[in-house]
Short mmCIF file of C-alpha atoms and ligand atoms in Angstrom, two decimals:
data_model
loop_
_atom_site.label_atom_id
_atom_site.label_comp_id
_atom_site.label_asym_id
_atom_site.label_seq_id
_atom_site.Cartn_x
_atom_site.Cartn_y
_atom_site.Cartn_z
CA MET D 427 12.23 18.15 -40.27
CA TYR D 428 13.55 14.74 -39.22
CA THR D 429 11.80 12.64 -36.63
CA GLN D 430 13.87 11.39 -33.71
CA LEU D 431 13.59 7.94 -35.29
CA GLN D 432 14.96 9.01 -38.67
CA GLN D 433 17.79 10.91 -37.04
CA ARG D 434 18.90 7.80 -35.26
CA GLY D 435 18.47 5.61 -38.36
CA MET D 436 16.75 2.95 -36.31
CA GLU D 437 14.20 0.31 -37.18
CA GLN D 438 12.56 0.39 -33.77
CA PRO D 439 11.43 3.64 -32.16
CA PRO D 440 13.22 4.71 -28.99
CA VAL D 441 11.55 3.74 -25.72
CA ASN D 442 9.91 6.56 -23.79
CA ILE D 443 7.62 6.89 -20.79
CA SER D 444 4.53 6.11 -22.87
CA THR D 445 6.15 2.94 -24.22
CA LEU D 446 6.80 1.78 -20.65
CA ARG D 447 3.22 2.57 -19.58
CA LYS D 448 1.86 0.67 -22.60
CA MET D 449 4.07 -2.30 -21.72
CA LYS D 450 2.63 -2.35 -18.21
CA ALA D 451 -0.91 -2.19 -19.60
CA ALA D 452 -0.15 -4.98 -22.10
CA LYS D 453 1.60 -7.02 -19.37
CA GLU D 454 4.75 -7.13 -21.48
CA PRO D 455 7.73 -7.46 -19.12
CA ILE D 456 10.17 -4.54 -19.23
CA ALA D 457 13.81 -5.65 -19.46
CA CYS D 458 16.22 -3.24 -17.74
CA MET D 459 19.95 -3.34 -17.05
CA THR D 460 22.56 -1.02 -15.60
CA ALA D 461 25.47 0.27 -17.67
CA TYR D 462 28.40 2.50 -16.84
CA ASP D 463 30.24 3.11 -20.13
CA ALA D 464 29.58 3.50 -23.84
CA SER D 465 30.79 0.06 -25.01
CA PHE D 466 28.67 -1.94 -22.58
CA ALA D 467 25.75 0.45 -23.06
CA LEU D 468 25.84 -0.31 -26.78
CA LEU D 469 25.78 -4.08 -26.14
CA VAL D 470 23.02 -3.77 -23.53
CA ASP D 471 20.94 -1.62 -25.87
CA ARG D 472 21.58 -3.90 -28.86
CA ALA D 473 20.38 -6.91 -26.85
CA GLY D 474 16.92 -5.34 -26.73
CA THR D 475 16.97 -3.91 -23.21
CA ASP D 476 14.12 -1.44 -22.81
CA LEU D 477 15.65 0.70 -20.07
CA VAL D 478 19.27 1.39 -19.17
CA LEU D 479 20.07 2.69 -15.69
CA VAL D 480 23.30 4.46 -14.91
CA GLY D 481 23.18 3.24 -11.33
CA ASP D 482 25.17 4.67 -8.47
CA SER D 483 26.09 1.00 -8.01
CA LEU D 484 29.02 2.18 -10.15
CA GLY D 485 30.56 3.23 -6.83
CA MET D 486 30.81 -0.45 -5.91
CA VAL D 487 31.29 -2.29 -9.21
CA VAL D 488 33.42 0.27 -11.08
CA GLN D 489 35.07 2.42 -8.41
CA GLY D 490 35.62 -0.36 -5.86
CA TYR D 491 33.94 1.21 -2.82
CA ASP D 492 32.01 -0.94 -0.32
CA THR D 493 28.88 1.19 -0.69
CA THR D 494 27.32 3.75 -3.04
CA VAL D 495 27.72 6.55 -0.48
CA PRO D 496 30.94 8.11 -1.90
CA VAL D 497 29.49 8.56 -5.42
CA THR D 498 29.16 12.22 -6.46
CA VAL D 499 27.02 14.17 -8.92
CA GLU D 500 30.15 14.69 -11.06
CA ASP D 501 30.68 10.90 -11.18
CA MET D 502 27.07 10.38 -12.28
CA ILE D 503 27.29 13.06 -14.97
CA TYR D 504 30.51 11.57 -16.33
CA HIS D 505 29.13 8.02 -16.53
CA SER D 506 25.75 9.12 -17.81
CA LYS D 507 27.37 11.13 -20.58
CA ILE D 508 29.43 8.19 -21.80
CA VAL D 509 26.59 5.67 -21.46
CA ALA D 510 24.33 7.96 -23.51
CA ARG D 511 26.77 7.65 -26.43
CA GLY D 512 26.17 3.89 -26.54
CA VAL D 513 22.40 3.90 -26.11
CA ALA D 514 20.13 4.18 -29.14
CA ARG D 515 16.76 2.63 -28.31
CA ALA D 516 16.59 2.17 -24.54
CA PHE D 517 15.18 4.74 -22.11
CA LEU D 518 18.06 6.26 -20.10
CA VAL D 519 17.57 6.65 -16.35
CA VAL D 520 20.28 8.05 -14.07
CA ASP D 521 20.64 7.78 -10.30
CA MET D 522 20.83 10.85 -8.12
CA PRO D 523 23.67 10.05 -5.73
CA PHE D 524 23.72 10.23 -1.92
CA MET D 525 22.83 13.66 -0.50
CA SER D 526 22.20 15.22 -3.91
CA TYR D 527 18.44 15.64 -3.26
CA THR D 528 18.17 16.76 0.36
CA SER D 529 15.84 19.64 -0.56
CA PRO D 530 13.51 20.29 -3.53
CA ASP D 531 15.80 23.05 -4.85
CA GLN D 532 18.98 21.00 -4.56
CA ALA D 533 17.22 18.08 -6.26
CA LEU D 534 16.06 20.30 -9.10
CA GLU D 535 19.51 21.79 -9.61
CA ASN D 536 21.20 18.38 -9.69
CA SER D 537 18.57 16.68 -11.84
CA VAL D 538 18.82 19.49 -14.39
CA ARG D 539 22.58 18.83 -14.51
CA LEU D 540 22.01 15.09 -14.98
CA MET D 541 19.63 15.81 -17.85
CA GLN D 542 21.54 18.63 -19.55
CA GLU D 543 25.12 17.48 -19.01
CA GLY D 544 24.50 13.74 -18.61
CA ALA D 545 21.69 13.29 -21.18
CA ALA D 546 19.47 11.55 -18.61
CA MET D 547 15.85 11.09 -19.67
CA MET D 548 14.72 10.39 -16.09
CA VAL D 549 16.33 10.64 -12.67
CA LYS D 550 16.01 8.05 -9.93
CA LEU D 551 16.05 8.80 -6.21
CA GLU D 552 15.81 6.62 -3.14
CA GLY D 553 13.21 7.08 -0.43
CA GLY D 554 9.62 6.75 0.64
CA SER D 555 7.02 9.33 1.58
CA GLY D 556 9.82 11.58 2.90
CA GLN D 557 10.65 12.31 -0.74
CA VAL D 558 7.14 13.42 -1.74
CA LYS D 559 8.00 17.14 -1.69
CA VAL D 560 11.13 16.57 -3.78
CA VAL D 561 9.21 14.47 -6.33
CA GLU D 562 6.42 17.07 -6.50
CA HIS D 563 8.96 19.82 -7.13
CA LEU D 564 10.73 17.88 -9.89
CA THR D 565 7.40 16.92 -11.44
CA ARG D 566 6.26 20.56 -11.42
CA HIS D 567 9.35 21.25 -13.54
CA ASP D 568 8.69 18.32 -15.89
CA ILE D 569 11.61 16.25 -14.67
CA PRO D 570 10.66 12.57 -15.03
CA VAL D 571 11.27 10.69 -11.78
CA CYS D 572 11.76 7.06 -10.83
CA ALA D 573 11.22 6.48 -7.11
CA HIS D 574 13.30 3.73 -5.46
CA VAL D 575 11.66 1.88 -2.54
CA GLY D 576 12.50 -1.24 -0.54
CA LEU D 577 16.21 -1.65 0.09
CA LYS D 578 17.79 1.78 -0.31
CA PRO D 579 21.54 1.19 -0.66
CA GLN D 580 22.34 4.85 0.10
CA SER D 581 20.89 4.21 3.59
CA VAL D 582 23.04 1.14 4.21
CA HIS D 583 24.74 2.61 7.29
CA LYS D 584 21.38 3.60 8.79
CA ILE D 585 19.70 0.23 8.19
CA GLY D 586 22.75 -1.83 9.11
CA GLY D 587 23.53 -3.71 5.91
CA PHE D 588 22.06 -4.75 2.57
CA LYS D 589 18.98 -6.61 3.84
CA VAL D 590 15.57 -7.66 2.55
CA GLN D 591 13.00 -4.97 3.43
CA GLY D 592 9.26 -5.14 4.10
CA ARG D 593 9.17 -8.54 5.74
CA ASP D 594 7.08 -7.47 8.69
CA ASP D 595 3.48 -6.48 8.00
CA ALA D 596 3.74 -2.86 9.14
CA GLN D 597 6.88 -2.23 7.09
CA GLY D 598 5.30 -3.90 4.04
CA ARG D 599 2.12 -1.81 4.35
CA GLN D 600 4.20 1.34 4.77
CA MET D 601 6.14 0.54 1.60
CA ILE D 602 2.94 0.17 -0.43
CA GLU D 603 1.61 3.46 0.96
CA ASP D 604 4.93 5.17 0.24
CA ALA D 605 4.89 3.97 -3.36
CA GLN D 606 1.33 5.26 -3.77
CA ALA D 607 2.28 8.64 -2.28
CA LEU D 608 5.28 8.89 -4.63
CA GLN D 609 3.07 8.08 -7.64
CA ALA D 610 0.56 10.72 -6.49
CA ALA D 611 3.46 13.19 -6.20
CA GLY D 612 4.28 12.55 -9.86
CA ALA D 613 6.73 9.63 -10.01
CA ASP D 614 6.54 8.02 -13.46
CA LEU D 615 8.25 4.80 -12.49
CA VAL D 616 8.96 2.94 -9.26
CA LEU D 617 11.88 0.61 -8.57
CA ALA D 618 11.45 -1.92 -5.75
CA GLU D 619 14.61 -3.55 -4.41
CA CYS D 620 14.98 -6.63 -2.23
CA VAL D 621 11.44 -7.17 -1.01
CA PRO D 622 9.37 -10.34 -0.59
CA ASN D 623 7.42 -11.45 -3.68
CA GLU D 624 4.11 -10.51 -2.10
CA ILE D 625 5.24 -6.91 -1.51
CA GLY D 626 6.59 -6.64 -5.07
CA LYS D 627 3.21 -7.80 -6.34
CA ALA D 628 1.19 -5.57 -3.99
CA VAL D 629 3.18 -2.46 -4.98
CA THR D 630 2.79 -3.34 -8.67
CA ASP D 631 -0.95 -4.02 -8.41
CA SER D 632 -1.56 -0.82 -6.49
CA LEU D 633 0.15 1.52 -8.98
CA ASP D 634 -0.66 2.73 -12.50
CA VAL D 635 2.99 3.48 -13.23
CA PRO D 636 5.34 0.61 -14.10
CA VAL D 637 7.22 -1.07 -11.25
CA ILE D 638 10.70 -2.43 -11.93
CA GLY D 639 12.00 -5.03 -9.50
CA ILE D 640 15.41 -6.21 -8.41
CA GLY D 641 14.96 -9.03 -5.96
CA ALA D 642 11.24 -8.15 -5.85
CA GLY D 643 9.88 -11.39 -7.32
CA PRO D 644 8.23 -12.28 -10.62
CA ASP D 645 5.02 -10.23 -10.31
CA VAL D 646 6.44 -6.79 -11.09
CA ASP D 647 6.26 -5.02 -14.46
CA GLY D 648 9.95 -5.34 -15.23
CA GLN D 649 13.27 -6.61 -13.96
CA ILE D 650 16.65 -4.97 -13.58
CA LEU D 651 20.08 -6.34 -12.71
CA VAL D 652 23.47 -4.79 -12.12
CA LEU D 653 25.38 -5.53 -15.34
CA TYR D 654 28.49 -6.84 -13.59
CA ASP D 655 26.36 -9.26 -11.52
CA ALA D 656 24.56 -10.55 -14.62
CA LEU D 657 27.88 -11.12 -16.39
CA GLY D 658 29.49 -12.84 -13.40
CA ILE D 659 32.17 -10.17 -13.02
CA THR D 660 31.25 -9.33 -9.41
CA GLN D 661 33.59 -11.07 -6.96
CA GLY D 662 32.66 -12.51 -3.58
CA ARG D 663 29.13 -12.90 -2.30
CA VAL D 664 26.42 -11.97 -4.79
CA PRO D 665 22.81 -11.35 -3.76
CA ARG D 666 20.32 -14.24 -3.97
CA PHE D 667 18.36 -12.54 -6.78
CA VAL D 668 21.34 -12.51 -9.16
CA ARG D 669 21.61 -14.96 -12.04
CA ASN D 670 24.91 -15.21 -13.90
CA PHE D 671 23.86 -15.16 -17.57
CA MET D 672 27.46 -15.66 -18.77
CA SER D 673 27.79 -19.12 -17.30
CA ASP D 674 25.59 -20.79 -19.95
CA THR D 675 26.53 -18.59 -22.90
CA GLY D 676 29.65 -18.03 -24.96
CA SER D 677 29.74 -14.24 -25.24
CA VAL D 678 28.58 -11.02 -23.64
CA ASP D 679 26.16 -10.50 -26.56
CA GLU D 680 24.59 -13.91 -25.98
CA ALA D 681 24.46 -13.44 -22.20
CA LEU D 682 22.64 -10.12 -22.57
CA ALA D 683 20.24 -11.53 -25.16
CA SER D 684 19.57 -14.47 -22.86
CA TYR D 685 18.81 -12.05 -19.97
CA VAL D 686 16.34 -10.05 -22.08
CA GLN D 687 14.69 -13.29 -23.27
CA ALA D 688 14.46 -14.65 -19.72
CA VAL D 689 12.79 -11.44 -18.50
CA LYS D 690 10.39 -11.39 -21.46
CA ASP D 691 9.39 -15.06 -21.09
CA ARG D 692 9.34 -14.68 -17.27
CA SER D 693 11.80 -17.54 -16.69
CA TYR D 694 13.85 -15.00 -14.68
CA PRO D 695 13.48 -14.56 -11.77
CA ALA D 696 13.01 -18.20 -10.79
CA PRO D 697 11.98 -19.19 -7.24
CA GLU D 698 15.64 -19.46 -6.16
CA HIS D 699 16.10 -15.73 -6.95
CA CYS D 700 13.14 -14.62 -4.81
CA PHE D 701 12.45 -13.67 -1.19
CA SER D 702 9.46 -14.71 0.90
O1 LIG J 890 22.42 1.67 -8.56
C1 LIG J 890 21.86 0.68 -9.05
O2 LIG J 890 22.44 -0.06 -9.84
C2 LIG J 890 20.50 0.41 -8.64
C3 LIG J 890 20.03 -1.01 -8.74
C4 LIG J 890 18.99 -1.27 -7.75
C5 LIG J 890 19.55 -1.37 -10.08
O3 LIG J 890 19.80 1.28 -8.22
#
């Protein structure tokens, strides 16, 4: 009987949920990155990234839409499947796209597809306490879940743009309570997007599960960036929290290694990447 490690012929064991929890406990920053295809997934994984997300941001950076709303379950399965071929060590998380988790049963059906057809190890869904029933249902069926709070890009038309969330006290308090409710429902990971530093820290301090931030300040358990933003491929206006790691390096390999290093030594995010 081969162990998973021997089968993959790797020196380092693959990252799993326990690894991520231990990293939070040891205060070791978790380096995460999105990927959308096998070649980039291989480079991202080889750079030492702990978690790879097949984000529905692919709707914007790969498919050329203005939002993530048009992305379908079929799109996510296709990209997840090809990313999985490039990933060896990192933990593979896949986004559930817009309207693919409107009820517990629909969420279960689609997350099973993402895991069985797309090789996802965890699914990510956007929303606060309104998603508690969905998360409970997935958890009851042993589907690992990452809850996404703060800026929820799938709600862009409802909130009126990609804006920092949680700036007023009531909204900030609600976000912390939502994150706690999602953890209690069974979420194994929480992603916080575009929130002031103090909210990123408060969510992180109030949870046992790891919190990954994107534009959530330095005091979270890990950082994630959209690959195309980190490599300077994205055209036009890029969010404040983005750092272009290609500009000081000579290759994609070096840029990705520099990102992982900057997350691990906490030099990224710097104050200019943060919100107050
Ligand atoms: O879709 C995505 O890329 C995301 C980001 C917040 C990382 O969810």
